[in-house]
Coordinates of C-alpha atoms and ligand atoms in Angstrom, one line a residue:
Chain A
X1 CA -20.8 76.4 39.8
X2 CA -20.6 73.9 37.0
X3 CA -22.6 71.1 37.6
X4 CA -22.0 67.8 35.4
X5 CA -24.3 65.0 35.1
X6 CA -22.1 62.5 32.9
X7 CA -18.3 62.7 32.0
X8 CA -17.5 61.1 28.5
X9 CA -14.1 60.5 26.9
X10 CA -15.2 59.6 23.3
X11 CA -13.0 57.4 21.3
X12 CA -13.5 59.2 18.1
X13 CA -14.5 62.6 16.6
X14 CA -17.8 61.3 15.4
X15 CA -18.7 60.2 18.4
X16 CA -17.8 63.5 20.0
X17 CA -19.6 65.4 17.3
X18 CA -22.7 63.2 17.8
X19 CA -22.7 64.0 21.5
X20 CA -22.1 67.7 21.2
X21 CA -25.4 68.1 19.0
X22 CA -27.4 68.0 22.2
X23 CA -28.0 71.4 23.5
X24 CA -27.2 70.6 27.1
X25 CA -24.0 68.8 26.4
X26 CA -20.8 70.6 26.4
X27 CA -17.3 70.2 25.1
X28 CA -14.3 70.6 27.4
X29 CA -11.3 72.5 26.8
X30 CA -9.3 73.4 29.7
X31 CA -12.5 74.2 31.5
X32 CA -11.2 77.3 32.7
X33 CA -13.8 79.5 31.3
X34 CA -16.6 77.0 31.6
X35 CA -16.0 76.5 35.2
X36 CA -16.9 80.1 36.0
X37 CA -20.4 79.7 34.6
X38 CA -23.4 78.8 36.6
X39 CA -24.7 76.0 34.5
X40 CA -26.1 72.4 34.6
X41 CA -24.6 70.4 32.0
X42 CA -26.0 67.0 30.9
X43 CA -22.7 65.4 29.4
X44 CA -19.2 66.7 29.6
X45 CA -17.4 65.8 26.5
X46 CA -13.6 65.4 27.1
X47 CA -11.7 65.4 23.9
X48 CA -8.5 64.3 25.7
X49 CA -8.2 60.9 24.1
X50 CA -8.4 62.1 20.7
X51 CA -4.8 63.0 19.9
X52 CA -5.6 66.8 19.6
X53 CA -2.8 67.8 21.8
X54 CA -0.1 67.7 19.2
X55 CA 1.6 70.6 17.2
X56 CA 2.4 69.1 13.7
X57 CA 4.6 70.7 11.0
X58 CA 4.5 70.0 7.4
X59 CA 6.1 71.5 4.3
X60 CA 3.5 74.4 4.2
X61 CA 2.0 74.7 7.6
X62 CA 1.7 74.2 11.3
X63 CA -1.2 72.1 12.3
X64 CA -2.1 72.7 16.0
X65 CA -4.5 70.4 17.8
X66 CA -7.3 72.0 19.7
X67 CA -6.4 70.5 23.1
X68 CA -2.7 72.0 22.8
X69 CA -2.1 74.1 25.8
X70 CA -1.2 77.9 25.6
X71 CA 1.9 77.2 27.2
X72 CA 3.0 74.7 24.5
X73 CA 2.4 77.3 22.0
X74 CA 4.6 79.8 24.0
X75 CA 7.4 77.3 24.3
X76 CA 7.4 75.9 20.7
X77 CA 10.7 76.8 19.0
X78 CA 9.2 76.5 15.3
X79 CA 6.2 78.9 16.1
X80 CA 8.6 81.2 17.8
X81 CA 10.8 81.5 14.7
X82 CA 7.8 81.8 12.4
X83 CA 6.2 84.5 14.4
X84 CA 9.3 86.3 15.5
X85 CA 8.5 85.8 18.9
X86 CA 4.9 87.1 18.7
X87 CA 3.1 83.7 19.6
X88 CA 5.0 83.8 23.0
X89 CA 4.3 87.5 23.4
X90 CA 0.7 87.0 22.8
X91 CA 0.1 84.5 25.6
X92 CA 2.8 85.0 28.1
X93 CA 0.7 87.7 30.0
X94 CA -2.2 85.4 30.3
X95 CA -2.6 84.7 34.1
X96 CA 0.3 82.3 34.8
X97 CA 2.1 79.3 34.0
X98 CA -0.3 76.7 35.6
X99 CA -3.1 78.5 33.9
X100 CA -1.4 78.4 30.5
X101 CA -0.7 74.9 31.0
X102 CA -4.6 74.0 31.3
X103 CA -6.0 76.6 29.0
X104 CA -6.4 75.1 25.4
X105 CA -6.2 76.7 21.9
X106 CA -9.5 75.2 21.0
X107 CA -11.4 76.8 24.1
X108 CA -9.5 80.1 23.5
X109 CA -10.9 80.5 20.0
X110 CA -14.4 78.7 20.3
X111 CA -15.3 81.3 23.0
X112 CA -14.3 84.2 20.4
X113 CA -13.8 86.2 23.6
X114 CA -13.7 90.1 23.1
X115 CA -10.4 90.3 25.2
X116 CA -8.6 87.2 23.4
X117 CA -4.9 87.7 22.7
X118 CA -5.0 84.5 20.9
X119 CA -7.6 85.5 18.4
X120 CA -6.1 88.7 17.7
X121 CA -2.6 87.2 16.9
X122 CA -3.9 84.3 15.0
X123 CA -6.1 86.8 12.7
X124 CA -3.0 88.5 11.8
X125 CA -1.4 85.3 10.8
X126 CA -4.1 84.1 8.2
X127 CA -5.0 81.0 10.3
X128 CA -7.5 78.5 9.2
X129 CA -9.7 76.6 11.6
X130 CA -10.7 73.0 11.0
X131 CA -14.1 72.2 12.4
X132 CA -15.1 68.2 12.4
X133 CA -18.3 68.8 10.6
X134 CA -18.1 72.3 8.7
X135 CA -14.6 71.6 7.6
X136 CA -11.7 74.2 7.1
X137 CA -12.6 77.7 7.1
X138 CA -10.6 81.0 7.5
X139 CA -10.3 82.2 11.3
X140 CA -12.1 85.5 10.2
X141 CA -15.2 83.4 9.1
X142 CA -15.2 81.1 12.0
X143 CA -15.1 84.0 14.2
X144 CA -18.4 85.4 12.4
X145 CA -20.3 82.1 13.0
X146 CA -23.4 82.1 15.1
X147 CA -22.8 81.4 18.8
X148 CA -25.1 78.4 18.7
X149 CA -23.1 76.5 16.2
X150 CA -22.4 73.0 17.4
X151 CA -19.4 71.5 16.0
X152 CA -15.9 70.4 17.4
X153 CA -12.9 72.6 16.6
X154 CA -10.2 70.0 15.6
X155 CA -7.3 71.9 14.7
X156 CA -5.8 75.3 13.8
X157 CA -3.6 75.7 10.6
X158 CA -1.0 78.3 10.3
X159 CA 0.7 78.7 6.9
X160 CA 4.5 78.5 7.2
X161 CA 5.2 81.2 4.4
X162 CA 7.7 83.7 5.8
X163 CA 6.4 86.9 7.1
X164 CA 7.3 89.7 9.6
X165 CA 5.2 89.8 12.9
X166 CA 4.7 91.9 15.8
X167 CA 2.4 91.5 18.8
X168 CA 1.8 94.2 21.5
X169 CA -0.7 94.5 24.2
X170 CA -1.5 96.7 27.0
X171 CA -2.7 96.0 30.5
X172 CA -3.9 97.9 33.4
X173 CA -2.0 95.5 35.6
X174 CA 0.0 92.4 34.9
X175 CA -1.8 89.2 34.3
X176 CA -5.2 91.1 33.9
X177 CA -7.2 91.0 30.7
X178 CA -5.6 93.3 27.9
X179 CA -7.0 96.8 27.6
X180 CA -6.1 96.5 23.9
X181 CA -4.2 93.9 21.8
X182 CA -2.6 94.4 18.5
X183 CA -1.0 92.0 16.1
X184 CA 0.7 93.2 12.7
X185 CA 2.1 91.1 9.9
X186 CA 3.5 91.6 6.6
X187 CA 3.9 89.3 3.8
X188 CA 4.9 90.2 0.2
X189 CA 4.3 93.9 0.9
X190 CA 0.7 93.1 2.1
X191 CA 0.0 94.2 5.8
X192 CA -2.8 92.5 8.1
X193 CA -3.3 94.4 11.5
X194 CA -5.7 92.8 14.1
X195 CA -6.9 94.9 16.8
X196 CA -8.5 93.0 19.7
X197 CA -9.8 93.7 23.3
X198 CA -11.7 96.8 21.8
X199 CA -13.3 95.3 24.1
X200 CA -15.2 93.7 21.3
X201 CA -13.7 90.6 19.5
X202 CA -10.6 91.4 17.2
X203 CA -10.8 92.8 13.9
X204 CA -8.5 92.4 11.0
X205 CA -7.7 95.6 8.7
X206 CA -5.5 96.0 5.7
X207 CA -3.3 99.0 4.8
X208 CA -5.9 100.0 2.0
X209 CA -4.3 103.4 1.6
X210 CA -0.8 102.0 1.0
X211 CA 0.5 104.0 3.8
X212 CA 3.5 101.6 4.5
X213 CA 4.0 100.8 0.8
X214 CA 7.0 102.9 0.6
X215 CA 8.6 101.2 3.7
X216 CA 8.2 101.8 7.4
X217 CA 9.6 105.2 8.8
X218 CA 8.6 107.1 11.7
X219 CA 6.1 109.2 9.9
X220 CA 4.6 106.4 7.7
X221 CA 4.3 104.2 11.0
X222 CA 2.3 107.3 12.7
X223 CA 0.2 107.6 9.7
X224 CA -0.7 104.0 9.3
X225 CA -1.4 104.0 13.1
X226 CA -3.8 107.1 12.9
X227 CA -5.7 105.4 10.1
X228 CA -6.1 102.1 11.9
X229 CA -7.3 103.9 15.1
X230 CA -9.7 105.8 12.9
X231 CA -11.2 102.8 11.1
X232 CA -11.8 100.5 14.4
X233 CA -14.6 100.8 16.6
X234 CA -13.8 101.0 20.3
X235 CA -15.9 100.6 23.2
X236 CA -15.9 101.2 27.0
X237 CA -15.9 99.0 29.8
X238 CA -14.6 99.0 33.3
X239 CA -11.1 98.6 32.3
X240 CA -10.8 101.5 29.9
X241 CA -13.0 104.0 28.0
X242 CA -13.2 103.9 24.1
X243 CA -11.4 107.2 23.8
X244 CA -8.5 105.6 25.9
X245 CA -8.4 102.6 23.7
X246 CA -8.1 104.5 20.6
X247 CA -5.2 106.3 21.9
X248 CA -3.5 103.4 23.1
X249 CA -4.1 101.7 19.6
X250 CA -2.2 104.6 17.7
X251 CA 0.8 103.8 20.2
X252 CA 0.6 100.1 19.7
X253 CA 0.3 100.0 16.1
X254 CA 2.7 102.8 15.4
X255 CA 5.3 100.6 17.6
X256 CA 4.4 97.5 15.9
X257 CA 4.9 98.9 12.5
X258 CA 8.5 100.3 13.7
X259 CA 9.2 97.0 15.0
X260 CA 8.4 95.1 11.7
X261 CA 10.9 97.8 10.1
X262 CA 13.4 96.5 12.6
X263 CA 12.8 92.8 11.5
X264 CA 14.0 93.9 8.1
Chain B
X1 CA -17.8 56.8 38.4
X2 CA -14.8 54.9 39.2
X3 CA -11.3 56.6 38.4
X4 CA -7.6 55.2 39.0
X5 CA -4.6 57.4 39.3
X6 CA -1.4 57.9 41.1
X7 CA -1.3 60.4 44.0
X8 CA 2.0 61.2 45.4
X9 CA 3.4 57.8 44.2
X10 CA 0.5 55.6 45.3
X11 CA -2.1 54.0 43.2
X12 CA -5.5 55.3 44.2
X13 CA -9.0 53.8 42.9
X14 CA -12.0 55.9 43.9
X15 CA -15.6 56.8 43.1
X16 CA -16.1 60.2 42.3
X17 CA -18.9 62.3 40.5
X18 CA -18.7 63.6 37.2
X19 CA -17.9 67.2 38.3
X20 CA -15.7 66.4 41.1
X21 CA -12.7 69.1 41.0
X22 CA -9.3 67.7 41.3
X23 CA -8.6 69.8 44.3
X24 CA -11.8 68.5 46.2
X25 CA -10.5 64.8 45.3
X26 CA -6.9 65.5 46.6
X27 CA -8.1 67.0 49.9
X28 CA -10.6 64.1 50.3
X29 CA -7.5 61.8 50.1
X30 CA -5.7 63.8 53.0
X31 CA -3.7 66.4 51.0
X32 CA -4.7 69.4 52.8
X33 CA -1.8 71.6 51.6
X34 CA -4.0 72.1 48.4
X35 CA -6.2 74.9 49.2
X36 CA -8.9 77.1 47.4
X37 CA -7.8 80.9 47.0
X38 CA -10.0 82.2 44.3
X39 CA -11.5 79.3 42.5
X40 CA -11.6 81.4 39.4
X41 CA -8.2 80.2 38.2
X42 CA -6.2 83.5 39.3
X43 CA -4.5 82.7 42.4
X44 CA -2.1 79.8 41.9
X45 CA -2.9 78.5 45.5
X46 CA -4.4 75.2 44.2
X47 CA -1.3 74.2 42.1
X48 CA -0.6 70.6 41.9
X49 CA 1.8 68.7 39.3
X50 CA 0.0 66.5 36.8
X51 CA 2.6 64.3 35.2
X52 CA 5.1 66.9 36.6
X53 CA 3.3 69.6 34.9
X54 CA 1.8 72.3 37.3
X55 CA -1.8 72.9 36.9
X56 CA -4.7 74.6 38.7
X57 CA -6.6 71.8 40.7
X58 CA -9.4 74.0 40.9
X59 CA -10.1 73.9 37.3
X60 CA -9.3 70.4 36.4
X61 CA -11.9 67.6 36.8
X62 CA -10.8 64.5 38.8
X63 CA -12.2 62.5 36.1
X64 CA -9.6 64.2 33.6
X65 CA -6.9 63.2 36.1
X66 CA -7.8 59.8 35.9
X67 CA -4.6 57.6 34.5
X68 CA -2.4 60.3 35.4
X69 CA 0.3 61.0 38.1
X70 CA -0.7 63.7 40.5
X71 CA 1.6 65.2 43.0
X72 CA 0.9 67.7 46.0
X73 CA 3.2 69.1 48.4
X74 CA 2.7 66.2 50.9
X75 CA 4.6 64.0 48.2
X76 CA 7.2 66.6 47.5
X77 CA 8.7 67.5 51.0
X78 CA 12.1 66.5 50.3
X79 CA 12.4 68.4 47.2
X80 CA 10.8 71.5 48.7
X81 CA 13.0 71.2 51.9
X82 CA 15.9 72.1 49.8
X83 CA 14.7 75.8 49.4
X84 CA 11.8 76.6 51.6
X85 CA 14.1 77.5 54.5
X86 CA 15.6 79.9 52.4
X87 CA 12.2 81.9 51.7
X88 CA 11.4 81.6 55.4
X89 CA 14.9 83.2 56.4
X90 CA 13.9 86.2 54.3
X91 CA 10.5 86.6 56.5
X92 CA 9.0 86.5 52.8
X93 CA 5.7 85.6 54.1
X94 CA 3.0 86.9 56.6
X95 CA 0.0 84.8 56.8
X96 CA 1.6 82.0 54.8
X97 CA -1.7 81.0 53.1
X98 CA -0.2 81.4 49.6
X99 CA 2.8 79.2 50.4
X100 CA 1.8 75.9 49.2
X101 CA 1.1 77.2 45.9
X102 CA 4.3 79.2 45.7
X103 CA 6.4 76.1 46.7
X104 CA 4.9 73.9 44.2
X105 CA 5.3 76.2 41.3
X106 CA 8.7 76.8 42.5
X107 CA 9.4 73.1 42.2
X108 CA 8.0 73.0 38.9
X109 CA 10.2 76.1 37.8
X110 CA 13.5 74.7 39.2
X111 CA 13.0 71.3 37.3
X112 CA 12.3 73.2 34.0
X113 CA 14.9 75.6 34.5
X114 CA 17.6 74.9 37.2
X115 CA 19.3 78.2 36.9
X116 CA 16.7 81.0 36.3
X117 CA 17.2 84.6 36.4
X118 CA 15.2 87.0 38.6
X119 CA 12.9 87.9 35.6
X120 CA 12.5 84.2 34.7
X121 CA 11.6 83.5 38.3
X122 CA 9.0 86.5 38.4
X123 CA 7.5 85.3 35.1
X124 CA 7.1 81.6 36.2
X125 CA 5.7 82.7 39.5
X126 CA 3.2 85.5 38.0
X127 CA 0.3 83.1 38.3
X128 CA 0.8 83.0 42.2
X129 CA -0.8 85.8 44.2
X130 CA 0.2 86.8 47.5
X131 CA -2.3 89.2 49.3
X132 CA 0.2 90.1 52.0
X133 CA 3.9 90.5 50.8
X134 CA 5.1 92.3 47.8
X135 CA 6.7 89.1 46.4
X136 CA 10.3 90.6 46.8
X137 CA 10.9 88.5 49.9
X138 CA 9.9 85.3 47.9
X139 CA 12.3 86.4 45.1
X140 CA 15.1 87.0 47.6
X141 CA 14.7 83.6 49.1
X142 CA 14.9 81.7 45.8
X143 CA 17.9 83.7 44.7
X144 CA 19.6 83.1 48.1
X145 CA 19.0 79.3 47.5
X146 CA 20.3 79.5 43.8
X147 CA 23.3 81.3 45.1
X148 CA 23.9 79.0 47.9
X149 CA 23.9 76.2 45.5
X150 CA 26.4 77.7 43.2
X151 CA 28.6 78.4 46.2
X152 CA 28.4 74.8 47.1
X153 CA 29.3 73.6 43.7
X154 CA 32.3 76.1 43.5
Ligands
FAD301 C1 -9.4 84.2 34.8 C2 -9.0 84.3 33.5 C3 -8.3 85.1 32.8 C4 -8.0 85.4 31.4 N1 -7.2 86.1 30.9 C5 -7.0 86.1 29.6 C6 -6.2 87.1 28.7 O1 -5.7 87.9 29.4 N2 -6.1 86.9 27.5 C7 -6.7 86.0 26.6 O2 -6.5 85.9 25.7 N3 -7.4 85.1 27.3 C8 -7.7 85.2 28.6 N4 -8.6 84.1 29.3 C9 -9.0 83.1 28.6 C10 -8.3 81.9 28.5 O3 -7.0 82.2 28.0 C11 -9.0 80.8 27.5 O4 -9.3 81.3 26.4 C12 -10.2 80.3 28.3 O5 -10.1 79.9 29.5 C13 -10.9 79.2 27.3 O6 -10.0 78.2 27.2 P1 -10.3 76.7 27.9 O7 -9.2 75.9 27.2 O8 -10.4 76.9 29.3 O9 -11.7 76.5 27.4 P2 -13.1 76.2 28.1 O10 -13.3 76.8 29.2 O11 -13.0 74.6 28.5 O12 -14.2 76.2 26.8 C14 -14.7 77.4 26.4 C15 -15.7 77.2 25.2 O13 -15.1 76.5 24.2 C16 -15.7 75.4 24.1 N5 -14.9 74.4 23.5 C17 -13.6 74.3 23.9 N6 -12.9 73.5 23.2 C18 -13.7 73.3 22.1 C19 -13.5 72.5 21.0 N7 -12.1 71.9 20.7 N8 -14.5 72.5 20.1 C20 -15.6 73.1 20.2 N9 -16.0 73.7 21.5 C21 -14.9 73.9 22.2 C22 -16.5 75.0 25.4 O14 -17.7 74.1 25.2 C23 -16.8 76.4 25.8 O15 -18.0 76.8 25.4 C24 -8.9 84.1 30.4 C25 -9.6 83.3 31.2 C26 -9.8 83.4 32.8 C27 -10.7 82.2 33.2
FES302 S1 -8.1 78.5 43.7 FE1 -7.4 77.7 41.9 S2 -6.2 79.3 41.1 FE2 -7.1 80.2 42.8
FES303 S1 1.9 85.6 52.9 FE1 -0.4 86.1 53.2 S2 -1.1 85.6 51.2 FE2 1.0 85.3 51.0

């Protein structure tokens, strides 16, 4: 059970940041993960009055506030067009509509959960995370920050440069955590493949050997998938073994590459 | 701390603890249709509408709901009455425990998408778990309601 001493809605990010420096205080996202913890919190810092619930579009990027719920990402027409539907595909399997109305982008990334669909997709989209104190940093660098980091994630930026994207995940049963998640994107001939739910947090790999350089065919997609599966470290948990995940990885990466081929 | 919100159309001012959950708050105010199924954000039984959006009241602080409009099945009887009879006609449920969550989320679905396909219904209700039925009865009930509505319009 989550026990909270005090609830505060800061009026500024500076105030929220100052409050979150205290070890016993906690920032609230959608609270879905937090509330499953047995924990006594001094002050719960609710970011809901700071205007972080908006998806803004500029000439060059989408700027998504940390309090934007997953459901809004799923339904956003601009993000759907930019990602060829991958944004919706990445979140639509997460529990249910009511859940996705509550779960936030900020909470989903801050946790750097091994099973995260969101982290997996955004790694392949070259997203940037904006922290109130530490400033903007590539998502991969953010993911590597020490867990003790005390900051406020304010926004996520996704460049609008056109790219081809595909997202696929495998679940033992619908609405469960994924057994494996795969996001593949291509921009100017450069491929980025993110593999998540390994079950360790997602990693991002490039097509170092240029296996897709001559275009996507059944053969090149298969070779690329074999290469990615050989380079990624997998683990076992109650949902699947490392060996099973490696086999699934080959299938998902091959299918994702073929899907990019079809996007033209 | 003191909070003010609108519960089923009525303004409410109440004193709550910082960690009071919305589910406990609405039950303390007589809305017993809202129930705990899992408390791990998995089952949808505790669904309420916050500013018209379906959310899991087991995972929302009452303090966060301050300033918002909260609706439970107690406040949506008329809207729900339109289709619940069709679900009952299909014998869709056994124990019926999951029913309030299903009904609340179906209200939300039909407001958002008045003419959903079967797949859209399944996708929207995926976060409502039922331990007794196989979900087909609920789907048939909603489909029968939608078909009857189309028949009435024709
Ligand atoms: C039952 C269940 C099933 C799930 N299934 C999936 C799944 O299949 N796929 C998937 O990808 N995810 C899944 N998730 C994770 C979920 O989608 C969210 O990522 C998770 O609940 C965290 O989001 P939240 O908004 O609830 O954050 P919270 O629980 O509120 O916060 C999580 C952590 O982030 C911190 N935090 C939140 N916001 C900020 C911020 N702006 N700045 C700094 N720190 C912040 C909090 O202090 C806390 O430490 C599941 C979660 C649950 C509970
Ligand atoms: S009790 Fe809230 S989702 Fe199950
Ligand atoms: S009828 Fe028993 S849980 Fe649904």
